[in-house]
Amino acid sequence: MIAPTLLVGLGGTGSKIVCRVSQMVTEEQRKRIGFAVFDTDINELREIREANPFIKTIQTSTKLTVGEYLNIDTHARDEWFPVNGILNSKSLTEGAGQVRAISRLALDTAIRAGNMEPLHNAIEELYKLEGDSSEQALRVVIVSSLAGGTGSGLILPVALYLKNYLATKFQASANITRGFFILPEVFYEVIRGQSERNNLKCNAYATLRELDAFLMKGDETLPEKYEKTVKLEFPRVGSNDVEEYNVRPYDFCFLFDAQNTEGKKLNSFNQYLDHAANCIYSQSIGPMNKRSNSSEDNTIRELCAERGRNRYAGAGSAMLIYPYEDVREYIALNWTKECVSSQWLVFDRMYKEKCLANAEMRAQGMNRRDINASVD
């Protein structure tokens, strides 16, 4: 039996992968799995709700422009947002436009307005499970790209928010949080302009640097000179106050690149999404998940020895594909052969027997003629 598991997709790519995983689970497995997706793009969220009504959707954007957001969220304007007059007129409902700071700005506003209830509901439904499920720690899987604006801007704040919520609401600090992140080269199949590719790489580099700093902070290995500056403050619901969450965002981070160790690639962008979904399903839900969990639990000594620097990993999956059409045809033909009883062939046998009898009679007649001829 799998542990209660929450799958969270961030941005367009993360949401698509989570939707793919949701289609792979059985009805029995779905009772122990919660699905939630975050996006600023209202159009993509609408499509997800229509196709997957059991997935909780959190729209972090409103019809406000960036400038209007900043007039409301003065803490963001004065403390951390890169204020730019060109960005002020951008609306968030169509996406973050590869600007990570816009995604975080939208999330802060959603938290302050109390719009995180769909996520809370997904978690609470998992904690309502009966039987021995309460003895198993919740597993959280956060899926995103590192290349765009919405997902890479939410990787840190959503993980920190979830960790803090579980620790304060359910006193559950033992949960395991994994991150599955898609690196920029995977998107080269669909984004061919060099300037756009450079933007993807810049987002990924900045996101990984931030992620690494907060992982070190959670492991208490961050250099002393950065201890006061590496922080992320969250708004309080219904208030202008902010607070800092002192928790480690992830326990393990899995990075998906376009090439494997032999330098080979998949054929299309959709194949990369399917590959990521297969890896997540195999590791977190499928029959192999117990082995994966046990392996992670046994790495604690290695983490201590490496001061937490080995929290990054790769992941892969293999699939055994049977020749379905050939197997189906073979089974159908054998079934047909067995269904055709001997009664169906009675006339065929009678015909064959008559032919054999006639042949024997002709042979006997020929033999008599031969004998008579020899006597004469």
mmCIF file of C-alpha atoms in Angstrom:
data_model
loop_
_atom_site.group_PDB
_atom_site.id
_atom_site.type_symbol
_atom_site.label_atom_id
_atom_site.label_comp_id
_atom_site.label_asym_id
_atom_site.label_seq_id
_atom_site.Cartn_x
_atom_site.Cartn_y
_atom_site.Cartn_z
ATOM 1 C CA MET A 1 0.000 0.000 0.000
ATOM 2 C CA ILE A 2 1.442 3.366 -1.028
ATOM 3 C CA ALA A 3 1.930 6.164 1.488
ATOM 4 C CA PRO A 4 -0.418 9.162 1.242
ATOM 5 C CA THR A 5 1.061 11.245 -1.575
ATOM 6 C CA LEU A 6 0.476 14.821 -2.712
ATOM 7 C CA LEU A 7 1.506 15.674 -6.288
ATOM 8 C CA VAL A 8 1.848 19.385 -7.022
ATOM 9 C CA GLY A 9 2.411 20.780 -10.507
ATOM 10 C CA LEU A 10 3.806 24.292 -10.935
ATOM 11 C CA GLY A 11 3.343 26.272 -14.126
ATOM 12 C CA GLY A 12 2.394 24.923 -17.525
ATOM 13 C CA THR A 13 4.977 22.141 -17.769
ATOM 14 C CA GLY A 14 4.608 20.932 -14.181
ATOM 15 C CA SER A 15 0.829 20.883 -14.506
ATOM 16 C CA LYS A 16 0.973 18.850 -17.720
ATOM 17 C CA ILE A 17 3.220 16.241 -16.112
ATOM 18 C CA VAL A 18 0.970 15.946 -13.047
ATOM 19 C CA CYS A 19 -2.047 15.487 -15.357
ATOM 20 C CA ARG A 20 -0.190 12.680 -17.125
ATOM 21 C CA VAL A 21 0.556 10.972 -13.807
ATOM 22 C CA SER A 22 -3.088 11.320 -12.756
ATOM 23 C CA GLN A 23 -4.148 9.365 -15.840
ATOM 24 C CA MET A 24 -1.785 6.503 -14.922
ATOM 25 C CA VAL A 25 -3.159 5.776 -11.438
ATOM 26 C CA THR A 26 -5.954 3.337 -10.679
ATOM 27 C CA GLU A 27 -9.127 4.242 -8.824
ATOM 28 C CA GLU A 28 -7.837 2.426 -5.742
ATOM 29 C CA GLN A 29 -4.527 4.321 -5.840
ATOM 30 C CA ARG A 30 -6.308 7.622 -6.324
ATOM 31 C CA LYS A 31 -7.847 7.298 -2.848
ATOM 32 C CA ARG A 32 -4.381 7.832 -1.387
ATOM 33 C CA ILE A 33 -3.140 10.489 -3.784
ATOM 34 C CA GLY A 34 -3.935 14.193 -3.921
ATOM 35 C CA PHE A 35 -3.374 16.315 -7.028
ATOM 36 C CA ALA A 36 -2.958 20.085 -7.159
ATOM 37 C CA VAL A 37 -1.628 22.467 -9.805
ATOM 38 C CA PHE A 38 -0.585 26.125 -9.685
ATOM 39 C CA ASP A 39 -0.568 28.487 -12.638
ATOM 40 C CA THR A 40 -1.008 32.128 -13.536
ATOM 41 C CA ASP A 41 -2.481 31.207 -16.932
ATOM 42 C CA ILE A 42 -6.264 31.023 -16.512
ATOM 43 C CA ASN A 43 -6.725 29.318 -19.892
ATOM 44 C CA GLU A 44 -4.545 26.324 -19.051
ATOM 45 C CA LEU A 45 -6.180 25.927 -15.637
ATOM 46 C CA ARG A 46 -9.609 25.890 -17.244
ATOM 47 C CA GLU A 47 -8.581 23.052 -19.565
ATOM 48 C CA ILE A 48 -7.207 21.062 -16.629
ATOM 49 C CA ARG A 49 -10.406 21.459 -14.594
ATOM 50 C CA GLU A 50 -12.545 20.313 -17.512
ATOM 51 C CA ALA A 51 -10.421 17.225 -18.238
ATOM 52 C CA ASN A 52 -9.514 16.303 -14.650
ATOM 53 C CA PRO A 53 -12.176 17.374 -12.141
ATOM 54 C CA PHE A 54 -10.375 15.585 -9.265
ATOM 55 C CA ILE A 55 -7.284 17.842 -9.629
ATOM 56 C CA LYS A 56 -7.325 20.914 -7.381
ATOM 57 C CA THR A 57 -6.402 24.074 -9.287
ATOM 58 C CA ILE A 58 -4.927 27.205 -7.743
ATOM 59 C CA GLN A 59 -4.929 30.323 -9.906
ATOM 60 C CA THR A 60 -2.326 32.674 -8.478
ATOM 61 C CA SER A 61 -3.205 35.559 -10.773
ATOM 62 C CA THR A 62 -6.027 38.081 -10.998
ATOM 63 C CA LYS A 63 -6.959 40.684 -13.586
ATOM 64 C CA LEU A 64 -4.652 43.213 -11.945
ATOM 65 C CA THR A 65 -1.498 44.438 -13.657
ATOM 66 C CA VAL A 66 1.945 44.162 -12.100
ATOM 67 C CA GLY A 67 1.834 47.853 -11.202
ATOM 68 C CA GLU A 68 -1.517 47.427 -9.435
ATOM 69 C CA TYR A 69 -0.151 44.408 -7.542
ATOM 70 C CA LEU A 70 2.801 46.488 -6.343
ATOM 71 C CA ASN A 71 0.543 49.324 -5.189
ATOM 72 C CA ILE A 72 -1.213 46.777 -2.966
ATOM 73 C CA ASP A 73 1.846 44.750 -1.939
ATOM 74 C CA THR A 74 4.138 47.540 -0.805
ATOM 75 C CA HIS A 75 6.459 45.078 0.950
ATOM 76 C CA ALA A 76 7.237 43.388 -2.375
ATOM 77 C CA ARG A 77 7.681 46.757 -4.089
ATOM 78 C CA ASP A 78 10.045 48.112 -1.436
ATOM 79 C CA GLU A 79 11.965 44.970 -0.466
ATOM 80 C CA TRP A 80 12.486 42.463 -3.257
ATOM 81 C CA PHE A 81 10.587 42.991 -6.532
ATOM 82 C CA PRO A 82 12.694 44.336 -9.457
ATOM 83 C CA VAL A 83 10.459 47.329 -10.196
ATOM 84 C CA ASN A 84 10.417 48.171 -13.901
ATOM 85 C CA GLY A 85 8.076 50.539 -15.678
ATOM 86 C CA ILE A 86 7.714 48.197 -18.653
ATOM 87 C CA LEU A 87 6.539 45.361 -16.418
ATOM 88 C CA ASN A 88 3.986 47.523 -14.620
ATOM 89 C CA SER A 89 1.438 47.254 -17.433
ATOM 90 C CA LYS A 90 1.625 43.464 -17.760
ATOM 91 C CA SER A 91 -1.457 41.439 -16.817
ATOM 92 C CA LEU A 92 -0.814 38.137 -15.043
ATOM 93 C CA THR A 93 -3.798 36.120 -16.258
ATOM 94 C CA GLU A 94 -1.952 35.046 -19.438
ATOM 95 C CA GLY A 95 1.208 33.899 -17.630
ATOM 96 C CA ALA A 96 4.362 35.261 -16.041
ATOM 97 C CA GLY A 97 6.183 35.905 -19.314
ATOM 98 C CA GLN A 98 9.329 34.069 -18.106
ATOM 99 C CA VAL A 99 9.781 36.621 -15.301
ATOM 100 C CA ARG A 100 10.106 34.611 -12.097
ATOM 101 C CA ALA A 101 9.536 37.550 -9.778
ATOM 102 C CA ILE A 102 6.057 38.089 -11.261
ATOM 103 C CA SER A 103 5.080 34.528 -10.359
ATOM 104 C CA ARG A 104 6.142 34.984 -6.742
ATOM 105 C CA LEU A 105 4.341 38.341 -6.578
ATOM 106 C CA ALA A 106 1.118 36.658 -7.694
ATOM 107 C CA LEU A 107 1.569 33.854 -5.132
ATOM 108 C CA ASP A 108 2.054 36.341 -2.279
ATOM 109 C CA THR A 109 -1.182 38.049 -3.212
ATOM 110 C CA ALA A 110 -3.012 34.709 -3.403
ATOM 111 C CA ILE A 111 -1.743 33.752 0.079
ATOM 112 C CA ARG A 112 -2.749 37.081 1.567
ATOM 113 C CA ALA A 113 -6.229 36.759 0.027
ATOM 114 C CA GLY A 114 -6.694 33.232 1.403
ATOM 115 C CA ASN A 115 -6.817 31.621 -2.046
ATOM 116 C CA MET A 116 -4.779 28.556 -1.052
ATOM 117 C CA GLU A 117 -7.827 26.608 0.120
ATOM 118 C CA PRO A 118 -7.808 24.122 -2.806
ATOM 119 C CA LEU A 119 -4.292 23.083 -1.773
ATOM 120 C CA HIS A 120 -5.332 22.842 1.877
ATOM 121 C CA ASN A 121 -8.315 20.689 0.890
ATOM 122 C CA ALA A 122 -6.114 18.297 -1.078
ATOM 123 C CA ILE A 123 -3.892 17.840 1.992
ATOM 124 C CA GLU A 124 -6.759 17.481 4.457
ATOM 125 C CA GLU A 125 -8.415 14.801 2.326
ATOM 126 C CA LEU A 126 -5.230 12.728 2.607
ATOM 127 C CA TYR A 127 -5.167 13.124 6.385
ATOM 128 C CA LYS A 128 -8.745 11.878 6.615
ATOM 129 C CA LEU A 129 -7.700 8.429 5.405
ATOM 130 C CA GLU A 130 -8.644 5.642 7.783
ATOM 131 C CA GLY A 131 -6.739 2.582 8.954
ATOM 132 C CA ASP A 132 -2.966 2.520 9.177
ATOM 133 C CA SER A 133 -2.429 5.452 6.818
ATOM 134 C CA SER A 134 -1.926 7.802 9.744
ATOM 135 C CA GLU A 135 1.228 5.841 10.595
ATOM 136 C CA GLN A 136 2.805 6.648 7.220
ATOM 137 C CA ALA A 137 4.457 9.994 6.626
ATOM 138 C CA LEU A 138 2.987 12.101 3.826
ATOM 139 C CA ARG A 139 5.015 12.163 0.622
ATOM 140 C CA VAL A 140 5.022 15.423 -1.325
ATOM 141 C CA VAL A 141 6.141 15.587 -4.953
ATOM 142 C CA ILE A 142 6.560 19.017 -6.573
ATOM 143 C CA VAL A 143 6.974 19.073 -10.358
ATOM 144 C CA SER A 144 8.094 22.050 -12.413
ATOM 145 C CA SER A 145 10.385 23.288 -15.121
ATOM 146 C CA LEU A 146 13.380 25.406 -14.211
ATOM 147 C CA ALA A 147 13.170 27.346 -17.433
ATOM 148 C CA GLY A 148 9.966 29.392 -17.485
ATOM 149 C CA GLY A 149 8.612 32.120 -15.258
ATOM 150 C CA THR A 150 5.623 30.687 -13.403
ATOM 151 C CA GLY A 151 7.041 27.324 -12.340
ATOM 152 C CA SER A 152 10.600 28.387 -11.547
ATOM 153 C CA GLY A 153 9.257 31.352 -9.618
ATOM 154 C CA LEU A 154 7.151 29.052 -7.421
ATOM 155 C CA ILE A 155 9.624 26.217 -6.755
ATOM 156 C CA LEU A 156 10.939 27.705 -3.531
ATOM 157 C CA PRO A 157 7.924 29.539 -2.072
ATOM 158 C CA VAL A 158 5.444 26.701 -2.647
ATOM 159 C CA ALA A 159 7.805 24.114 -1.111
ATOM 160 C CA LEU A 160 8.464 26.318 1.917
ATOM 161 C CA TYR A 161 4.761 27.099 2.273
ATOM 162 C CA LEU A 162 3.842 23.394 2.177
ATOM 163 C CA LYS A 163 6.531 22.407 4.677
ATOM 164 C CA ASN A 164 5.449 25.137 7.083
ATOM 165 C CA TYR A 165 1.736 24.344 6.649
ATOM 166 C CA LEU A 166 2.256 20.646 7.376
ATOM 167 C CA ALA A 167 4.445 21.384 10.401
ATOM 168 C CA THR A 168 2.069 23.946 11.959
ATOM 169 C CA LYS A 169 -1.325 22.555 10.930
ATOM 170 C CA PHE A 170 -0.699 18.816 11.339
ATOM 171 C CA GLN A 171 2.529 18.772 13.390
ATOM 172 C CA ALA A 172 3.906 16.702 10.523
ATOM 173 C CA SER A 173 7.578 17.504 10.114
ATOM 174 C CA ALA A 174 8.598 13.983 9.034
ATOM 175 C CA ASN A 175 7.103 14.201 5.554
ATOM 176 C CA ILE A 176 9.425 13.675 2.583
ATOM 177 C CA THR A 177 9.402 16.314 -0.156
ATOM 178 C CA ARG A 178 10.834 15.532 -3.573
ATOM 179 C CA GLY A 179 11.288 17.977 -6.412
ATOM 180 C CA PHE A 180 11.251 16.900 -10.059
ATOM 181 C CA PHE A 181 12.631 19.684 -12.227
ATOM 182 C CA ILE A 182 12.944 19.921 -16.021
ATOM 183 C CA LEU A 183 16.126 21.604 -17.264
ATOM 184 C CA PRO A 184 16.202 24.091 -20.180
ATOM 185 C CA GLU A 185 17.612 21.850 -22.917
ATOM 186 C CA VAL A 186 14.421 19.772 -22.894
ATOM 187 C CA PHE A 187 12.599 22.821 -24.290
ATOM 188 C CA TYR A 188 14.947 23.317 -27.250
ATOM 189 C CA GLU A 189 12.612 21.127 -29.292
ATOM 190 C CA VAL A 190 9.837 23.745 -29.011
ATOM 191 C CA ILE A 191 11.850 26.944 -28.387
ATOM 192 C CA ARG A 192 14.380 27.513 -31.158
ATOM 193 C CA GLY A 193 15.269 31.200 -30.849
ATOM 194 C CA GLN A 194 18.702 31.699 -29.264
ATOM 195 C CA SER A 195 17.635 34.747 -27.220
ATOM 196 C CA GLU A 196 14.697 32.809 -25.766
ATOM 197 C CA ARG A 197 16.951 29.851 -24.999
ATOM 198 C CA ASN A 198 19.317 32.200 -23.188
ATOM 199 C CA ASN A 199 16.394 33.382 -21.053
ATOM 200 C CA LEU A 200 15.593 29.762 -20.182
ATOM 201 C CA LYS A 201 19.169 29.123 -19.078
ATOM 202 C CA CYS A 202 19.276 32.314 -17.007
ATOM 203 C CA ASN A 203 16.064 31.340 -15.187
ATOM 204 C CA ALA A 204 17.383 27.843 -14.507
ATOM 205 C CA TYR A 205 20.734 29.092 -13.212
ATOM 206 C CA ALA A 206 19.149 31.637 -10.880
ATOM 207 C CA THR A 207 16.571 29.122 -9.616
ATOM 208 C CA LEU A 208 19.192 26.477 -8.868
ATOM 209 C CA ARG A 209 21.391 28.987 -7.047
ATOM 210 C CA GLU A 210 18.462 30.056 -4.871
ATOM 211 C CA LEU A 211 17.374 26.457 -4.295
ATOM 212 C CA ASP A 212 20.881 25.439 -3.305
ATOM 213 C CA ALA A 213 21.166 28.311 -0.831
ATOM 214 C CA PHE A 214 17.925 27.369 0.924
ATOM 215 C CA LEU A 215 18.889 23.691 1.018
ATOM 216 C CA MET A 216 22.145 24.647 2.733
ATOM 217 C CA LYS A 217 20.237 26.889 5.110
ATOM 218 C CA GLY A 218 17.926 24.012 6.024
ATOM 219 C CA ASP A 219 20.932 21.737 6.584
ATOM 220 C CA GLU A 220 22.677 24.441 8.631
ATOM 221 C CA THR A 221 25.656 24.393 6.261
ATOM 222 C CA LEU A 222 25.148 27.863 4.773
ATOM 223 C CA PRO A 223 28.238 30.086 5.123
ATOM 224 C CA GLU A 224 27.814 32.516 7.988
ATOM 225 C CA LYS A 225 28.062 35.619 5.799
ATOM 226 C CA TYR A 226 24.825 34.619 4.001
ATOM 227 C CA GLU A 227 22.739 33.608 7.016
ATOM 228 C CA LYS A 228 20.922 36.932 7.340
ATOM 229 C CA THR A 229 20.380 37.582 3.639
ATOM 230 C CA VAL A 230 19.099 34.165 2.516
ATOM 231 C CA LYS A 231 15.481 34.400 3.554
ATOM 232 C CA LEU A 232 12.031 34.381 2.017
ATOM 233 C CA GLU A 233 9.199 36.194 3.770
ATOM 234 C CA PHE A 234 5.551 35.278 3.331
ATOM 235 C CA PRO A 235 2.482 37.466 3.868
ATOM 236 C CA ARG A 236 0.063 36.653 6.656
ATOM 237 C CA VAL A 237 -3.513 35.933 5.586
ATOM 238 C CA GLY A 238 -5.675 39.039 5.861
ATOM 239 C CA SER A 239 -2.758 41.171 7.060
ATOM 240 C CA ASN A 240 0.052 43.366 5.784
ATOM 241 C CA ASP A 241 2.533 41.613 8.068
ATOM 242 C CA VAL A 242 5.104 39.094 6.814
ATOM 243 C CA GLU A 243 6.808 36.087 8.372
ATOM 244 C CA GLU A 244 9.765 33.867 7.531
ATOM 245 C CA TYR A 245 9.514 30.069 7.283
ATOM 246 C CA ASN A 246 12.636 28.390 8.642
ATOM 247 C CA VAL A 247 12.252 24.973 7.029
ATOM 248 C CA ARG A 248 14.194 22.992 4.429
ATOM 249 C CA PRO A 249 12.257 23.167 1.139
ATOM 250 C CA TYR A 250 13.195 19.750 -0.305
ATOM 251 C CA ASP A 251 14.697 16.484 0.835
ATOM 252 C CA PHE A 252 15.686 15.328 -2.656
ATOM 253 C CA CYS A 253 15.809 17.119 -6.009
ATOM 254 C CA PHE A 254 15.704 15.216 -9.293
ATOM 255 C CA LEU A 255 16.925 17.036 -12.391
ATOM 256 C CA PHE A 256 15.776 15.995 -15.884
ATOM 257 C CA ASP A 257 17.999 16.964 -18.789
ATOM 258 C CA ALA A 258 17.597 16.295 -22.514
ATOM 259 C CA GLN A 259 20.519 13.845 -22.734
ATOM 260 C CA ASN A 260 21.263 10.637 -20.898
ATOM 261 C CA THR A 261 24.705 9.493 -19.764
ATOM 262 C CA GLU A 262 25.427 8.236 -23.287
ATOM 263 C CA GLY A 263 24.521 11.567 -24.891
ATOM 264 C CA LYS A 264 21.304 10.257 -26.447
ATOM 265 C CA LYS A 265 18.027 12.171 -26.600
ATOM 266 C CA LEU A 266 14.328 11.433 -26.927
ATOM 267 C CA ASN A 267 12.479 12.279 -30.122
ATOM 268 C CA SER A 268 10.021 14.946 -28.982
ATOM 269 C CA PHE A 269 9.025 17.290 -26.174
ATOM 270 C CA ASN A 270 5.970 15.165 -25.379
ATOM 271 C CA GLN A 271 8.205 12.131 -24.920
ATOM 272 C CA TYR A 272 10.143 14.047 -22.254
ATOM 273 C CA LEU A 273 6.895 14.857 -20.458
ATOM 274 C CA ASP A 274 5.873 11.187 -20.632
ATOM 275 C CA HIS A 275 9.301 10.137 -19.373
ATOM 276 C CA ALA A 276 9.073 12.482 -16.385
ATOM 277 C CA ALA A 277 5.550 11.210 -15.615
ATOM 278 C CA ASN A 278 6.747 7.588 -15.784
ATOM 279 C CA CYS A 279 9.643 8.327 -13.417
ATOM 280 C CA ILE A 280 7.374 10.061 -10.904
ATOM 281 C CA TYR A 281 4.790 7.290 -11.057
ATOM 282 C CA SER A 282 7.402 4.539 -10.683
ATOM 283 C CA GLN A 283 9.148 6.219 -7.772
ATOM 284 C CA SER A 284 6.168 7.539 -5.841
ATOM 285 C CA ILE A 285 3.152 5.384 -6.726
ATOM 286 C CA GLY A 286 3.978 2.218 -8.651
ATOM 287 C CA PRO A 287 5.062 -1.181 -7.260
ATOM 288 C CA MET A 288 8.703 -0.022 -7.002
ATOM 289 C CA ASN A 289 7.950 2.931 -4.712
ATOM 290 C CA LYS A 290 8.686 0.989 -1.504
ATOM 291 C CA ARG A 291 12.164 0.174 -2.710
ATOM 292 C CA SER A 292 12.745 3.813 -3.643
ATOM 293 C CA ASN A 293 11.524 5.065 -0.265
ATOM 294 C CA SER A 294 13.718 2.564 1.544
ATOM 295 C CA SER A 295 16.731 3.621 -0.489
ATOM 296 C CA GLU A 296 16.159 7.275 0.381
ATOM 297 C CA ASP A 297 15.683 6.493 4.070
ATOM 298 C CA ASN A 298 19.021 4.688 4.094
ATOM 299 C CA THR A 299 20.957 7.685 2.729
ATOM 300 C CA ILE A 300 20.842 9.653 5.979
ATOM 301 C CA ARG A 301 24.433 8.745 6.908
ATOM 302 C CA GLU A 302 25.649 9.739 3.453
ATOM 303 C CA LEU A 303 23.808 13.053 3.738
ATOM 304 C CA CYS A 304 25.526 13.722 7.056
ATOM 305 C CA ALA A 305 28.911 12.780 5.631
ATOM 306 C CA GLU A 306 28.452 15.065 2.626
ATOM 307 C CA ARG A 307 26.837 17.877 4.671
ATOM 308 C CA GLY A 308 23.677 17.589 2.572
ATOM 309 C CA ARG A 309 25.434 18.246 -0.735
ATOM 310 C CA ASN A 310 24.123 15.020 -2.270
ATOM 311 C CA ARG A 311 20.442 15.917 -2.216
ATOM 312 C CA TYR A 312 20.537 16.213 -6.020
ATOM 313 C CA ALA A 313 19.948 13.193 -8.233
ATOM 314 C CA GLY A 314 18.915 12.055 -11.656
ATOM 315 C CA ALA A 315 16.107 9.653 -12.464
ATOM 316 C CA GLY A 316 15.221 7.294 -15.249
ATOM 317 C CA SER A 317 12.633 4.686 -16.099
ATOM 318 C CA ALA A 318 12.360 1.717 -18.420
ATOM 319 C CA MET A 319 9.254 0.208 -19.960
ATOM 320 C CA LEU A 320 8.633 -3.331 -21.181
ATOM 321 C CA ILE A 321 6.268 -3.049 -24.143
ATOM 322 C CA TYR A 322 4.584 -6.236 -25.315
ATOM 323 C CA PRO A 323 3.619 -6.603 -29.018
ATOM 324 C CA TYR A 324 -0.019 -6.111 -28.115
ATOM 325 C CA GLU A 325 -1.532 -6.536 -31.587
ATOM 326 C CA ASP A 326 0.432 -9.714 -32.305
ATOM 327 C CA VAL A 327 -0.385 -11.232 -28.918
ATOM 328 C CA ARG A 328 -4.049 -10.363 -29.315
ATOM 329 C CA GLU A 329 -4.247 -11.944 -32.770
ATOM 330 C CA TYR A 330 -2.478 -15.116 -31.571
ATOM 331 C CA ILE A 331 -4.845 -15.508 -28.614
ATOM 332 C CA ALA A 332 -7.891 -14.823 -30.780
ATOM 333 C CA LEU A 333 -6.912 -17.432 -33.371
ATOM 334 C CA ASN A 334 -6.226 -20.063 -30.717
ATOM 335 C CA TRP A 335 -9.508 -19.290 -28.996
ATOM 336 C CA THR A 336 -11.329 -19.620 -32.311
ATOM 337 C CA LYS A 337 -9.627 -22.925 -32.997
ATOM 338 C CA GLU A 338 -10.695 -24.295 -29.610
ATOM 339 C CA CYS A 339 -14.266 -23.059 -30.039
ATOM 340 C CA VAL A 340 -14.694 -24.866 -33.335
ATOM 341 C CA SER A 341 -15.782 -28.290 -31.982
ATOM 342 C CA SER A 342 -15.435 -31.603 -33.763
ATOM 343 C CA GLN A 343 -19.123 -31.493 -34.769
ATOM 344 C CA TRP A 344 -18.346 -28.602 -37.085
ATOM 345 C CA LEU A 345 -15.872 -30.810 -38.937
ATOM 346 C CA VAL A 346 -17.997 -33.996 -39.231
ATOM 347 C CA PHE A 347 -18.818 -33.475 -42.893
ATOM 348 C CA ASP A 348 -15.214 -32.641 -43.654
ATOM 349 C CA ARG A 349 -14.117 -35.917 -42.068
ATOM 350 C CA MET A 350 -16.871 -37.866 -43.886
ATOM 351 C CA TYR A 351 -15.712 -36.386 -47.156
ATOM 352 C CA LYS A 352 -12.095 -37.252 -46.436
ATOM 353 C CA GLU A 353 -13.054 -40.800 -45.367
ATOM 354 C CA LYS A 354 -15.094 -41.304 -48.562
ATOM 355 C CA CYS A 355 -12.220 -40.041 -50.663
ATOM 356 C CA LEU A 356 -9.855 -42.442 -48.914
ATOM 357 C CA ALA A 357 -12.284 -45.359 -49.396
ATOM 358 C CA ASN A 358 -12.651 -44.602 -53.104
ATOM 359 C CA ALA A 359 -8.909 -44.399 -53.447
ATOM 360 C CA GLU A 360 -8.519 -47.783 -51.757
ATOM 361 C CA MET A 361 -11.191 -49.350 -53.994
ATOM 362 C CA ARG A 362 -9.477 -48.025 -57.101
ATOM 363 C CA ALA A 363 -6.191 -49.358 -55.834
ATOM 364 C CA GLN A 364 -7.706 -52.795 -55.188
ATOM 365 C CA GLY A 365 -9.295 -52.840 -58.661
ATOM 366 C CA MET A 366 -5.988 -52.003 -60.248
ATOM 367 C CA ASN A 367 -4.303 -54.768 -58.263
ATOM 368 C CA ARG A 368 -6.888 -57.375 -59.516
ATOM 369 C CA ARG A 369 -6.356 -56.320 -63.111
ATOM 370 C CA ASP A 370 -2.649 -56.665 -62.656
ATOM 371 C CA ILE A 371 -3.079 -60.213 -61.252
ATOM 372 C CA ASN A 372 -5.408 -61.276 -64.105
ATOM 373 C CA ALA A 373 -3.007 -59.922 -66.654
ATOM 374 C CA SER A 374 -0.144 -61.905 -65.205
ATOM 375 C CA VAL A 375 -2.172 -65.156 -65.188
ATOM 376 C CA ASP A 376 -3.104 -64.740 -68.845
#
